[in-house]
Amino acid sequence: MFRYLSAAALAAAMVLPTLAQAEEPTDPNVNARHALMQLYAYNLGVLGGMAQARMDYDPELATEAATAIYHVSMAHADRMWPEGTEVGATADSRALPAIWENRAEFDAAAQALTASAESAMGSVGTDLASLQAALGGIGQNCSACHRTFRQPE
Amino acid sequence: MIGRLAGGVAVLAVLAGGAFWMLTRPASLSDETLAALSAHEGDAQAGEAVFWAAGCASCHSAPDLAPGAAPEHRMVLAGGRSFPSDFGTFYAPNISPDVEHGIGGWTLPQFAHALLQGVSPEGAHYYPAFPYTTYTHATPEDIADLWAFWQTLPADATPSRAHDVGFPFSFRRGLGLWKLLNLHDDYATPAFDDAELARGQYLVEALGHCAECHTPRDAIGGLERDQWLAGAPNPAGQGRIPALPPEGWTAFDIAAYLESGFTPEFDTAGGEMADVIENMSRIAAPDRAAIAAYLVALRSSPNP
């Protein structure tokens, strides 16, 4: 009897966490900002791939990628970061509470990215060295925000 | 009877106290090390490379330094950053060459004693929040070069802030026992014959202190060396610091990350790693490649 009970308990223990997770769907805002960040990563990958000689330098493709980062960054500050969606408060979020404690700094970090992407749009098509210089500026701005506002996994 | 007992206890206490005193006595530098220090002519330029590889600026630069600040600003070692731990909060001191508030009045052997053995000029133990368990493996030549570089750094007059730790941790002498357990002469991973791997091992285990964050700690805050770089809880908050080398990353990927902060998926480094990258992006490319090669080699020869 005891054996069956403990087997049942074990089964319950294994099933319950899954159920608990299923009951708490990821907040749509968290999904939206992950999608936005993935767009950044995709386009940064085009620029970085060329800078690191993982792919051939293509001025048009590079300009497109920088332009995409610029446009994505414009959608950044105002939406998809409502209060109550910080890490721990909702599934899958790694957004640190610092975002809401210091919203002005967070928004400034997004604007800094917009500014560096805007100047990259005009320079990454010139030559590989210009692309590498512009990439450093963009990467710095991604990292600066992740340093303060994103928790490690 | 009572008198005899009390006498016995007193003798035991004195003996135990004596043993404690012996065991916790701060070590001094060996004659060999002192000779090597004075024989080497310090080279400030080589010292700058040691400075970035060892990441002194991550802890000793001012707390309000903006991310991406120019290297001149990262070289102002005013101190003041806080390091919360289970034992209290530590504050990095001013180690700029200011004579009154920094270490401007120190000698090279005093500087080496602090880095190689975690002992102050007054003969007190330092807290391991200062990663001397790493720097203890550094060569006297690198320390002498670093000291030559120090002479080129700007002085800053910010007073150091006292640590916020309670008894018994406020009692520095007790750290001698901690050092007996945690200050090792040997590396955590077996020696390599290959020159690049050996260089990478030196950069990680003697200077870069990657393990300080990427290795889990035991109850008294010592690194669990059998879990070398296996990943650890994030001391600065929730989440985990990832294991090294990251799964699926090539040596090229790791070296590129250390240079630019870009992962192979072109996510960008965050948390405290962003700061490590500001240092690592300033070391020579072959050194980044050596670190990457060492980390990848750990994959095929797991922890000892």
Short mmCIF file of C-alpha atoms in Angstrom, two decimals:
data_model
loop_
_atom_site.label_atom_id
_atom_site.label_comp_id
_atom_site.label_asym_id
_atom_site.label_seq_id
_atom_site.Cartn_x
_atom_site.Cartn_y
_atom_site.Cartn_z
CA MET A 1 0.00 0.00 0.00
CA PHE A 2 2.67 2.38 1.07
CA ARG A 3 4.49 1.66 -2.16
CA TYR A 4 1.48 2.60 -4.27
CA LEU A 5 0.93 5.73 -2.24
CA SER A 6 4.46 6.91 -2.72
CA ALA A 7 4.32 6.09 -6.41
CA ALA A 8 1.17 8.17 -6.64
CA ALA A 9 2.83 10.97 -4.73
CA LEU A 10 5.80 10.82 -7.02
CA ALA A 11 3.58 10.91 -10.08
CA ALA A 12 1.69 13.86 -8.63
CA ALA A 13 4.91 15.65 -7.88
CA MET A 14 6.02 15.19 -11.45
CA VAL A 15 2.72 16.24 -12.97
CA LEU A 16 1.89 19.17 -10.71
CA PRO A 17 4.72 21.48 -11.70
CA THR A 18 3.74 21.05 -15.34
CA LEU A 19 0.14 21.84 -14.50
CA ALA A 20 1.22 24.85 -12.48
CA GLN A 21 3.18 26.11 -15.43
CA ALA A 22 0.36 25.51 -17.82
CA GLU A 23 -1.95 27.59 -15.66
CA GLU A 24 0.25 30.65 -15.96
CA PRO A 25 0.61 31.59 -19.62
CA THR A 26 3.39 33.98 -20.50
CA ASP A 27 2.21 37.55 -20.44
CA PRO A 28 1.71 38.68 -24.08
CA ASN A 29 3.89 41.71 -23.37
CA VAL A 30 6.77 39.45 -22.45
CA ASN A 31 6.31 37.47 -25.66
CA ALA A 32 6.16 40.67 -27.66
CA ARG A 33 9.38 42.06 -26.24
CA HIS A 34 11.17 38.77 -26.69
CA ALA A 35 10.12 38.83 -30.34
CA LEU A 36 11.41 42.40 -30.60
CA MET A 37 14.73 41.44 -29.04
CA GLN A 38 15.02 38.49 -31.43
CA LEU A 39 14.60 40.90 -34.31
CA TYR A 40 17.47 42.91 -32.93
CA ALA A 41 19.59 39.77 -32.62
CA TYR A 42 18.73 38.64 -36.15
CA ASN A 43 19.77 41.94 -37.69
CA LEU A 44 22.77 42.36 -35.46
CA GLY A 45 23.76 38.88 -36.66
CA VAL A 46 23.88 40.12 -40.24
CA LEU A 47 26.20 42.98 -39.28
CA GLY A 48 28.22 40.87 -36.84
CA GLY A 49 28.51 38.00 -39.32
CA MET A 50 30.18 40.35 -41.77
CA ALA A 51 32.34 42.05 -39.11
CA GLN A 52 33.60 38.69 -37.85
CA ALA A 53 34.11 37.40 -41.42
CA ARG A 54 31.56 34.66 -40.95
CA MET A 55 29.87 35.95 -44.12
CA ASP A 56 30.84 38.17 -47.05
CA TYR A 57 30.53 41.92 -46.75
CA ASP A 58 27.46 43.14 -48.62
CA PRO A 59 26.83 46.90 -48.34
CA GLU A 60 23.13 46.72 -49.22
CA LEU A 61 22.36 43.92 -46.83
CA ALA A 62 24.27 45.73 -44.10
CA THR A 63 22.34 48.95 -44.65
CA GLU A 64 19.07 47.01 -44.51
CA ALA A 65 20.06 45.40 -41.22
CA ALA A 66 21.02 48.71 -39.61
CA THR A 67 17.79 50.27 -40.87
CA ALA A 68 15.78 47.41 -39.38
CA ILE A 69 17.44 47.88 -35.98
CA TYR A 70 16.65 51.57 -36.18
CA HIS A 71 12.95 50.95 -36.86
CA VAL A 72 12.60 48.21 -34.25
CA SER A 73 14.15 50.47 -31.65
CA MET A 74 11.49 53.11 -32.29
CA ALA A 75 8.86 50.67 -31.04
CA HIS A 76 10.82 49.97 -27.92
CA ALA A 77 10.26 52.43 -25.15
CA ASP A 78 6.57 53.09 -25.02
CA ARG A 79 4.89 49.69 -25.25
CA MET A 80 5.31 46.14 -23.96
CA TRP A 81 6.95 47.09 -20.67
CA PRO A 82 3.95 47.48 -18.33
CA GLU A 83 4.46 47.34 -14.58
CA GLY A 84 4.00 43.93 -13.02
CA THR A 85 5.88 42.06 -15.76
CA GLU A 86 9.26 41.89 -14.07
CA VAL A 87 11.19 38.70 -13.45
CA GLY A 88 9.39 36.48 -10.95
CA ALA A 89 6.06 38.29 -11.39
CA THR A 90 5.32 36.63 -14.71
CA ALA A 91 6.61 33.56 -16.54
CA ASP A 92 9.68 33.81 -18.79
CA SER A 93 10.48 37.41 -17.94
CA ARG A 94 14.07 38.37 -17.22
CA ALA A 95 13.26 42.06 -16.99
CA LEU A 96 14.68 43.47 -13.76
CA PRO A 97 12.58 45.63 -11.42
CA ALA A 98 15.19 48.35 -12.04
CA ILE A 99 13.28 49.15 -15.26
CA TRP A 100 10.33 50.46 -13.27
CA GLU A 101 12.42 51.95 -10.50
CA ASN A 102 14.36 53.95 -13.02
CA ARG A 103 12.21 54.24 -16.09
CA ALA A 104 13.95 57.37 -17.38
CA GLU A 105 17.31 55.60 -17.52
CA PHE A 106 15.75 52.59 -19.26
CA ASP A 107 14.11 54.80 -21.88
CA ALA A 108 17.39 56.66 -22.37
CA ALA A 109 19.14 53.33 -23.00
CA ALA A 110 16.60 52.56 -25.74
CA GLN A 111 17.08 56.03 -27.24
CA ALA A 112 20.85 55.59 -27.23
CA LEU A 113 20.36 52.46 -29.33
CA THR A 114 18.11 54.37 -31.75
CA ALA A 115 20.78 57.05 -32.13
CA SER A 116 23.59 54.59 -32.83
CA ALA A 117 21.43 52.64 -35.29
CA GLU A 118 20.51 55.83 -37.09
CA SER A 119 24.13 56.78 -37.62
CA ALA A 120 24.96 53.18 -38.60
CA MET A 121 22.33 53.33 -41.37
CA GLY A 122 24.45 55.93 -43.10
CA SER A 123 27.83 54.32 -42.59
CA VAL A 124 27.68 50.50 -42.69
CA GLY A 125 27.33 50.56 -46.49
CA THR A 126 30.59 52.46 -46.99
CA ASP A 127 33.07 49.68 -46.31
CA LEU A 128 33.83 46.89 -43.88
CA ALA A 129 35.87 49.09 -41.52
CA SER A 130 32.96 51.54 -41.19
CA LEU A 131 30.64 48.64 -40.50
CA GLN A 132 32.93 47.34 -37.78
CA ALA A 133 33.10 50.75 -36.14
CA ALA A 134 29.32 51.20 -36.24
CA LEU A 135 28.74 47.70 -34.91
CA GLY A 136 30.81 48.44 -31.81
CA GLY A 137 28.54 51.38 -31.05
CA ILE A 138 25.34 49.36 -31.46
CA GLY A 139 26.62 46.39 -29.46
CA GLN A 140 27.70 48.69 -26.67
CA ASN A 141 24.17 50.02 -26.40
CA CYS A 142 22.56 46.57 -26.35
CA SER A 143 24.98 45.50 -23.63
CA ALA A 144 24.65 48.67 -21.58
CA CYS A 145 20.93 48.03 -21.20
CA HIS A 146 21.30 44.29 -20.54
CA ARG A 147 23.89 45.04 -17.87
CA THR A 148 21.50 47.07 -15.77
CA PHE A 149 18.04 45.85 -16.73
CA ARG A 150 18.25 42.14 -17.62
CA GLN A 151 18.84 39.26 -15.26
CA PRO A 152 21.17 36.41 -16.25
CA GLU A 153 19.25 33.26 -17.20
CA MET B 1 38.84 19.94 42.15
CA ILE B 2 37.09 22.83 40.56
CA GLY B 3 40.34 24.71 40.64
CA ARG B 4 42.11 21.86 38.83
CA LEU B 5 39.39 21.69 36.22
CA ALA B 6 39.42 25.39 35.63
CA GLY B 7 43.18 25.26 35.41
CA GLY B 8 42.93 22.46 32.83
CA VAL B 9 40.41 24.41 30.79
CA ALA B 10 42.58 27.48 30.93
CA VAL B 11 45.63 25.53 29.72
CA LEU B 12 43.57 24.01 26.90
CA ALA B 13 42.25 27.42 25.93
CA VAL B 14 45.75 28.82 25.84
CA LEU B 15 46.92 25.85 23.76
CA ALA B 16 43.96 26.21 21.38
CA GLY B 17 44.52 29.93 21.23
CA GLY B 18 48.16 29.33 20.48
CA ALA B 19 47.30 26.87 17.72
CA PHE B 20 44.78 29.33 16.32
CA TRP B 21 47.38 32.07 16.44
CA MET B 22 49.92 29.91 14.62
CA LEU B 23 47.45 28.67 12.02
CA THR B 24 46.07 32.09 11.21
CA ARG B 25 49.41 33.87 11.02
CA PRO B 26 49.68 35.87 7.78
CA ALA B 27 52.25 34.33 5.42
CA SER B 28 55.11 36.41 4.10
CA LEU B 29 56.55 36.45 0.59
CA SER B 30 59.24 33.86 -0.10
CA ASP B 31 62.83 34.99 -0.68
CA GLU B 32 62.51 33.61 -4.18
CA THR B 33 59.53 35.83 -4.97
CA LEU B 34 61.20 38.88 -3.44
CA ALA B 35 64.32 38.23 -5.52
CA ALA B 36 62.26 37.82 -8.70
CA LEU B 37 60.42 41.06 -7.98
CA SER B 38 63.58 43.08 -7.57
CA ALA B 39 65.37 41.41 -10.50
CA HIS B 40 62.61 42.31 -12.96
CA GLU B 41 62.53 45.74 -14.50
CA GLY B 42 58.86 46.72 -14.51
CA ASP B 43 57.39 47.53 -17.92
CA ALA B 44 54.32 49.77 -17.68
CA GLN B 45 53.00 48.81 -21.10
CA ALA B 46 53.10 45.10 -20.28
CA GLY B 47 51.53 46.04 -16.94
CA GLU B 48 48.57 47.59 -18.68
CA ALA B 49 47.87 44.27 -20.41
CA VAL B 50 47.96 42.55 -17.00
CA PHE B 51 45.61 45.23 -15.65
CA TRP B 52 42.90 44.52 -18.24
CA ALA B 53 43.33 40.76 -18.10
CA ALA B 54 43.06 40.79 -14.29
CA GLY B 55 40.01 43.07 -14.32
CA CYS B 56 41.06 45.37 -11.45
CA ALA B 57 38.92 48.18 -12.90
CA SER B 58 35.68 46.15 -12.68
CA CYS B 59 35.82 46.37 -8.90
CA HIS B 60 37.94 49.40 -8.09
CA SER B 61 36.63 52.01 -10.54
CA ALA B 62 33.99 54.43 -9.25
CA PRO B 63 30.46 53.00 -8.85
CA ASP B 64 28.85 55.72 -10.98
CA LEU B 65 31.07 55.03 -14.00
CA ALA B 66 28.90 54.91 -17.14
CA PRO B 67 28.90 51.67 -19.16
CA GLY B 68 31.22 52.05 -22.10
CA ALA B 69 33.18 54.84 -20.39
CA ALA B 70 36.55 55.57 -21.99
CA PRO B 71 39.55 53.64 -20.62
CA GLU B 72 40.94 56.82 -18.99
CA HIS B 73 37.90 56.81 -16.73
CA ARG B 74 38.12 53.10 -15.97
CA MET B 75 41.69 53.73 -14.84
CA VAL B 76 40.60 56.05 -12.00
CA LEU B 77 40.61 53.50 -9.18
CA ALA B 78 38.66 55.53 -6.63
CA GLY B 79 36.86 52.51 -5.14
CA GLY B 80 33.39 52.52 -3.58
CA ARG B 81 31.62 49.65 -5.39
CA SER B 82 29.73 47.40 -3.01
CA PHE B 83 29.85 43.59 -2.87
CA PRO B 84 26.96 42.17 -0.87
CA SER B 85 27.58 38.64 0.49
CA ASP B 86 26.19 36.28 3.12
CA PHE B 87 28.78 37.68 5.49
CA GLY B 88 28.06 41.37 5.06
CA THR B 89 28.74 44.06 2.47
CA PHE B 90 32.28 44.76 1.32
CA TYR B 91 33.37 47.95 -0.37
CA ALA B 92 36.27 48.08 -2.79
CA PRO B 93 38.86 50.51 -1.42
CA ASN B 94 40.59 53.35 -3.23
CA ILE B 95 43.71 51.80 -4.78
CA SER B 96 44.71 54.77 -6.90
CA PRO B 97 48.25 56.11 -6.39
CA ASP B 98 46.94 58.79 -3.99
CA VAL B 99 49.31 58.81 -1.01
CA GLU B 100 46.68 59.56 1.63
CA HIS B 101 43.56 57.72 0.40
CA GLY B 102 45.01 55.22 -2.05
CA ILE B 103 48.15 53.08 -2.16
CA GLY B 104 50.55 55.74 -3.38
CA GLY B 105 52.81 55.22 -0.39
CA TRP B 106 53.20 51.47 -0.94
CA THR B 107 56.29 49.59 -2.12
CA LEU B 108 56.35 46.87 -4.79
CA PRO B 109 56.81 44.08 -2.21
CA GLN B 110 53.79 45.38 -0.27
CA PHE B 111 51.72 45.45 -3.46
CA ALA B 112 52.87 41.91 -4.30
CA HIS B 113 52.12 40.72 -0.76
CA ALA B 114 48.53 41.98 -1.08
CA LEU B 115 47.96 40.34 -4.47
CA LEU B 116 49.84 37.08 -3.99
CA GLN B 117 48.90 36.36 -0.39
CA GLY B 118 46.03 38.67 0.52
CA VAL B 119 48.00 40.35 3.31
CA SER B 120 48.05 44.10 4.00
CA PRO B 121 51.17 46.16 4.75
CA GLU B 122 50.05 46.10 8.42
CA GLY B 123 50.05 42.30 8.30
CA ALA B 124 46.25 41.82 8.31
CA HIS B 125 44.39 39.32 6.11
CA TYR B 126 42.24 40.70 3.33
CA TYR B 127 38.73 39.42 2.71
CA PRO B 128 38.44 37.10 -0.27
CA ALA B 129 36.02 39.55 -1.92
CA PHE B 130 39.42 40.72 -3.20
CA PRO B 131 40.17 37.74 -5.49
CA TYR B 132 43.72 37.04 -4.32
CA THR B 133 42.98 33.30 -4.42
CA THR B 134 43.28 33.89 -8.19
CA TYR B 135 46.11 36.42 -8.21
CA THR B 136 48.21 34.15 -5.97
CA HIS B 137 49.06 32.26 -9.19
CA ALA B 138 50.36 35.38 -10.99
CA THR B 139 54.08 35.56 -11.77
CA PRO B 140 56.24 38.09 -9.87
CA GLU B 141 57.15 39.56 -13.28
CA ASP B 142 53.51 40.32 -14.07
CA ILE B 143 53.07 41.90 -10.63
CA ALA B 144 56.16 44.06 -11.14
CA ASP B 145 54.89 45.15 -14.57
CA LEU B 146 51.50 45.94 -13.06
CA TRP B 147 53.18 48.05 -10.39
CA ALA B 148 55.11 49.95 -13.07
CA PHE B 149 51.77 50.61 -14.81
CA TRP B 150 50.36 51.80 -11.46
CA GLN B 151 52.87 54.64 -11.44
CA THR B 152 51.22 55.99 -14.61
CA LEU B 153 47.68 55.98 -13.16
CA PRO B 154 45.91 59.11 -11.91
CA ALA B 155 45.60 59.69 -8.15
CA ASP B 156 42.12 60.13 -6.69
CA ALA B 157 41.34 61.51 -3.23
CA THR B 158 38.07 59.66 -2.51
CA PRO B 159 38.29 58.14 1.02
CA SER B 160 37.75 54.36 1.18
CA ARG B 161 34.53 53.21 2.77
CA ALA B 162 34.60 50.81 5.76
CA HIS B 163 33.12 47.32 5.20
CA ASP B 164 29.77 46.53 6.72
CA VAL B 165 30.43 43.10 8.26
CA GLY B 166 29.50 41.88 11.75
CA PHE B 167 31.38 39.71 14.21
CA PRO B 168 32.89 37.13 13.79
CA PHE B 169 33.58 38.08 10.18
CA SER B 170 34.83 41.50 11.22
CA PHE B 171 37.69 39.65 12.95
CA ARG B 172 40.27 39.47 10.15
CA ARG B 173 42.61 37.11 11.95
CA GLY B 174 40.03 34.33 11.51
CA LEU B 175 40.47 34.63 7.74
CA GLY B 176 43.74 32.77 8.23
CA LEU B 177 41.70 29.58 8.71
CA TRP B 178 39.69 30.33 5.59
CA LYS B 179 42.94 30.74 3.66
CA LEU B 180 44.22 27.38 4.89
CA LEU B 181 41.25 25.81 3.13
CA ASN B 182 40.96 28.03 0.09
CA LEU B 183 44.26 29.63 -0.85
CA HIS B 184 45.84 26.98 -3.10
CA ASP B 185 49.31 26.85 -4.59
CA ASP B 186 48.20 24.69 -7.48
CA TYR B 187 45.74 25.34 -10.28
CA ALA B 188 42.25 23.89 -10.17
CA THR B 189 42.72 22.14 -13.51
CA PRO B 190 45.61 19.88 -14.58
CA ALA B 191 48.61 21.46 -16.28
CA PHE B 192 48.76 21.63 -20.08
CA ASP B 193 51.80 20.97 -22.26
CA ASP B 194 50.46 22.96 -25.15
CA ALA B 195 51.71 26.58 -24.92
CA GLU B 196 48.42 28.17 -25.97
CA LEU B 197 46.39 26.12 -23.48
CA ALA B 198 48.90 26.90 -20.72
CA ARG B 199 48.61 30.60 -21.52
CA GLY B 200 44.82 30.35 -21.46
CA GLN B 201 44.96 28.56 -18.12
CA TYR B 202 47.18 31.30 -16.72
CA LEU B 203 44.88 34.04 -17.99
CA VAL B 204 41.79 32.36 -16.50
CA GLU B 205 43.19 30.92 -13.27
CA ALA B 206 45.83 33.54 -12.36
CA LEU B 207 44.39 36.79 -13.75
CA GLY B 208 40.88 36.72 -15.22
CA HIS B 209 39.20 35.24 -12.10
CA CYS B 210 36.41 33.84 -14.26
CA ALA B 211 35.84 31.20 -11.56
CA GLU B 212 34.90 33.85 -8.99
CA CYS B 213 31.55 34.10 -10.75
CA HIS B 214 31.29 30.94 -12.83
CA THR B 215 32.13 28.40 -10.05
CA PRO B 216 29.74 27.57 -7.19
CA ARG B 217 30.80 28.29 -3.59
CA ASP B 218 30.58 26.26 -0.41
CA ALA B 219 29.00 27.40 2.87
CA ILE B 220 31.98 29.50 3.88
CA GLY B 221 32.34 31.14 0.50
CA GLY B 222 35.21 29.03 -0.84
CA LEU B 223 35.15 27.98 -4.50
CA GLU B 224 34.12 24.36 -5.07
CA ARG B 225 37.09 23.42 -7.18
CA ASP B 226 35.61 20.09 -8.22
CA GLN B 227 32.83 22.11 -9.85
CA TRP B 228 35.26 24.36 -11.70
CA LEU B 229 33.39 26.77 -14.00
CA ALA B 230 30.32 24.55 -13.79
CA GLY B 231 28.01 27.57 -13.40
CA ALA B 232 26.70 29.10 -10.19
CA PRO B 233 23.84 31.06 -8.67
CA ASN B 234 24.07 34.77 -9.43
CA PRO B 235 25.40 36.54 -6.31
CA ALA B 236 24.11 39.88 -7.61
CA GLY B 237 20.48 38.71 -7.69
CA GLN B 238 18.34 35.92 -9.09
CA GLY B 239 19.21 33.75 -12.04
CA ARG B 240 22.29 31.71 -12.78
CA ILE B 241 25.73 32.43 -14.10
CA PRO B 242 26.22 30.04 -17.01
CA ALA B 243 28.64 27.12 -17.15
CA LEU B 244 31.85 27.42 -19.18
CA PRO B 245 32.41 26.59 -21.93
CA PRO B 246 28.80 27.23 -23.03
CA GLU B 247 27.27 24.24 -24.76
CA GLY B 248 27.73 24.25 -28.51
CA TRP B 249 30.10 27.23 -28.59
CA THR B 250 33.33 26.89 -30.55
CA ALA B 251 36.62 28.51 -29.50
CA PHE B 252 35.97 31.13 -32.19
CA ASP B 253 32.56 31.89 -30.64
CA ILE B 254 34.07 32.34 -27.17
CA ALA B 255 36.88 34.59 -28.37
CA ALA B 256 34.39 36.69 -30.38
CA TYR B 257 32.16 37.01 -27.30
CA LEU B 258 35.06 38.17 -25.14
CA GLU B 259 35.93 40.77 -27.75
CA SER B 260 32.49 42.09 -28.64
CA GLY B 261 29.97 40.70 -26.15
CA PHE B 262 28.08 39.01 -29.00
CA THR B 263 26.92 35.42 -28.48
CA PRO B 264 26.77 33.11 -31.53
CA GLU B 265 23.05 34.00 -31.74
CA PHE B 266 23.94 37.69 -31.54
CA ASP B 267 22.37 38.25 -28.21
CA THR B 268 24.65 40.63 -26.28
CA ALA B 269 26.24 40.12 -22.88
CA GLY B 270 24.50 41.58 -19.87
CA GLY B 271 24.85 41.58 -16.11
CA GLU B 272 28.32 41.74 -14.68
CA MET B 273 29.72 40.01 -17.74
CA ALA B 274 29.28 43.25 -19.71
CA ASP B 275 31.94 44.74 -17.48
CA VAL B 276 34.25 41.75 -17.88
CA ILE B 277 33.99 42.24 -21.66
CA GLU B 278 35.02 45.87 -21.35
CA ASN B 279 38.28 44.53 -19.93
CA MET B 280 38.64 41.52 -22.21
CA SER B 281 38.06 43.60 -25.35
CA ARG B 282 41.29 45.42 -24.43
CA ILE B 283 43.62 42.40 -24.21
CA ALA B 284 45.53 41.02 -27.21
CA ALA B 285 43.57 38.85 -29.66
CA PRO B 286 45.90 35.82 -29.17
CA ASP B 287 45.20 36.03 -25.43
CA ARG B 288 41.45 35.91 -26.02
CA ALA B 289 42.02 32.95 -28.32
CA ALA B 290 44.10 31.25 -25.61
CA ILE B 291 41.31 31.69 -23.03
CA ALA B 292 38.85 30.22 -25.51
CA ALA B 293 41.13 27.28 -26.28
CA TYR B 294 41.59 26.54 -22.56
CA LEU B 295 37.83 26.63 -21.93
CA VAL B 296 37.11 24.34 -24.87
CA ALA B 297 39.81 21.95 -23.66
CA LEU B 298 37.93 21.60 -20.36
CA ARG B 299 35.08 20.08 -22.29
CA SER B 300 37.19 17.08 -23.30
CA SER B 301 39.05 16.76 -19.99
CA PRO B 302 36.38 17.29 -17.35
CA ASN B 303 37.00 18.53 -13.83
CA PRO B 304 39.74 16.73 -11.90
#
